Amino acid sequence: MCGISGIVHSENIGRNLFNSIRNLEYRGYDSCGMAMLSEGELDLRKNIGGIDEVNALEQLDKMQGSIGIAHTRWATHGSVTQENAHPHLSYKREFVIVHNGIISNYQELRERLMSQGVVFESLTDTEVFVNLLEESYAEHSDLEKSFLAALQQIEGSYSIVMLSAHDPEHLYCVKKESPLLLGLGEGCNYVGSDLNAFLEYTRQAIVLDDGEYVVLGRDDYQIRKVETGEIVKKSILHIDWDVETSKKGGYSHYMLKEIFDEPQTVRQALKIPTEQISGLAEMFREASRAYLMGVGTTFYVANISQYFFSTLADRYYPALSSDEFSVVTVESGDLVLALSQSGETYDTKTALQYAKTSGAKTAAVVNVMGSAISMMVDQVIMQGSGPEICVVSTKAALAQTFIMLRVALELGRMRDYLTQDVYQKHQQDLELFPEMVQQILNEQSGFVRNIARSTSHVEHWLFLGCGVYYPVAMESALKMKEVTYQHAEGMPAGFLKHGTLSMVEPALHSLFFVPLKEQKVLHDRTLIAMEQVKTRGGTVIGIMFQGDERALAVCDQAVQLPQMSALCAPLAQMIMAQMFAYYAALDLGRNIDKPRNLAKSVTVG
Ligand code: F6R
């Protein structure tokens, strides 16, 4: 939630600092601002709106100076106003900070400071910390000491970057339960809440751990522990993400571009060494009990994976939403597998922490290198999908689903549930999938677009599927809600007749995820539900496979995918539904890459 950036250079950095928060805009886009030290004075500009809107008002990119901090906000404490936007200045205007996370004891600190005459401009917890700095500096007259003294007083989770005219050469940064990374350049250094803050300028990064602070200069940096002052030696990561992957290319939106990245994303997922996949499968095999966990889209990926494990490995592992994970008792011998694109999601991190404390083993499939979740688990698989900029997850979710398919397949082989022949056949199907994804993207996008256009006015949708297509329907309904703001409810097709059928009438549209004909039981059950809707005057849209005349006859409109393996069929439908949501949102003129009220990584509880 929210993006932080800071640069220390010898040259003017106004344009680069502005670019860096533009590259972070997907993390929050209610308001933004920049603060720079210009000729010994702090210059602060901020306002409400997206980055380009604020730039048009405030000329952020024209700001002058060689050291500065910037922030793009997704409001948590305090509504969306210019005063509440970051950076925040201290009341004597000597310190300026940007902050992510929540200072949980800010109310009492604020009251104390107010009783001492401090005047607050905003309602944020952040402004409390910057004024504590002012107070500590009056006592210590030393920036590092004041920074540490102020930190001693706050509770909660935070990453903070501070700039002050008292030290024009350095930024002061701290991390606790909210991500912060350093980027190391030539004669310049960077700090950011994620890699995209500085990926355009350097590929050398250091991931800060909780309880570490940094005094960051343009040629030097020193990382120490807040508690002991001890210097910490950190390894430097080389980031191999391609900068171009985080650009929009010729596409009108990141969401569309990222859907079209999917053949490549699946190829990357196929390249993950088999030893890593079987290492994770082995953890499942050894566990007394195992749980699959994620939240939002990754919860649905966990749900889809449930079906993979049961059909390919004859094992049932419950999927739980991270925010509800505390209902289960975990203990030593259990395994908790988390799925997370960002690797920073608060609910998932908290649930993993609970699992670790209870003595369970933990594993994760994560996209962002150096993220908290990737560092905290016993085994991690880095999915290598490249930066996902659109707030709505598409390519990362698909890759995670594909990776889980590989893990389930490996477990099925290890447990001798699959014969060698069947295992080999499934492997071949997986290897052919990137080509299939390319083909369906090329061939079907026009059809999907037409259906989306003709139905974008529909305010209420049912998304329905049986078996593994049920969580695909749930995930697809979430995509639809996120980008179109229309109501879409995912449910099992067989569940419909137990109540929701009463809503069916021509205006209510039902999107069915129709299995392959060879998946006979699932196919029959889906067809029954489709006919139930049709008979009651409902409008039926199908995502199905070619040659399915029976399903086609029930549909008002349909997307017909080429024949493919049953293994990959649900993934192909997932892609079509992503595209459907995209084109419906396009027709409705929605803010596709940054839907209202959402942010990319939800690092708050
Ligand atoms: C939906 C979406 C969210 C995330 C969820 C978990 O398109 O993006 O539902 O899936 O917030 O985020 P990560 O995967 O970063 O843990």
mmCIF file of C-alpha atoms in Angstrom, residues 16 56 58 78 98 107-108 117 149 294 345 390 405 437 489 495 514 516 525 594:
data_model
loop_
_atom_site.group_PDB
_atom_site.id
_atom_site.type_symbol
_atom_site.label_atom_id
_atom_site.label_comp_id
_atom_site.label_asym_id
_atom_site.label_seq_id
_atom_site.Cartn_x
_atom_site.Cartn_y
_atom_site.Cartn_z
ATOM 1 C CA ASN A 16 14.039 10.875 -11.967
ATOM 2 C CA ALA A 56 0.068 19.167 -13.939
ATOM 3 C CA GLU A 58 2.450 21.137 -8.964
ATOM 4 C CA GLY A 78 -7.050 10.331 7.212
ATOM 5 C CA VAL A 98 7.403 9.716 3.730
ATOM 6 C CA GLN A 107 -3.268 9.110 18.965
ATOM 7 C CA GLU A 108 -1.612 9.336 22.370
ATOM 8 C CA GLY A 117 2.033 23.382 21.381
ATOM 9 C CA ALA A 149 15.131 8.384 19.763
ATOM 10 C CA GLY A 294 -3.823 -16.920 -0.124
ATOM 11 C CA THR A 345 0.352 -8.979 1.797
ATOM 12 C CA CYS A 390 -1.907 -3.446 -13.131
ATOM 13 C CA LEU A 405 -0.316 -27.823 -11.347
ATOM 14 C CA VAL A 437 -2.017 -19.580 -24.632
ATOM 15 C CA GLU A 489 -21.123 -13.598 -8.036
ATOM 16 C CA PHE A 495 -25.542 -24.716 -6.092
ATOM 17 C CA VAL A 514 -18.185 -25.241 -19.575
ATOM 18 C CA LEU A 516 -14.520 -30.283 -22.067
ATOM 19 C CA ARG A 525 -23.695 -31.123 -14.366
ATOM 20 C CA LYS A 594 -5.969 1.427 -11.075
#
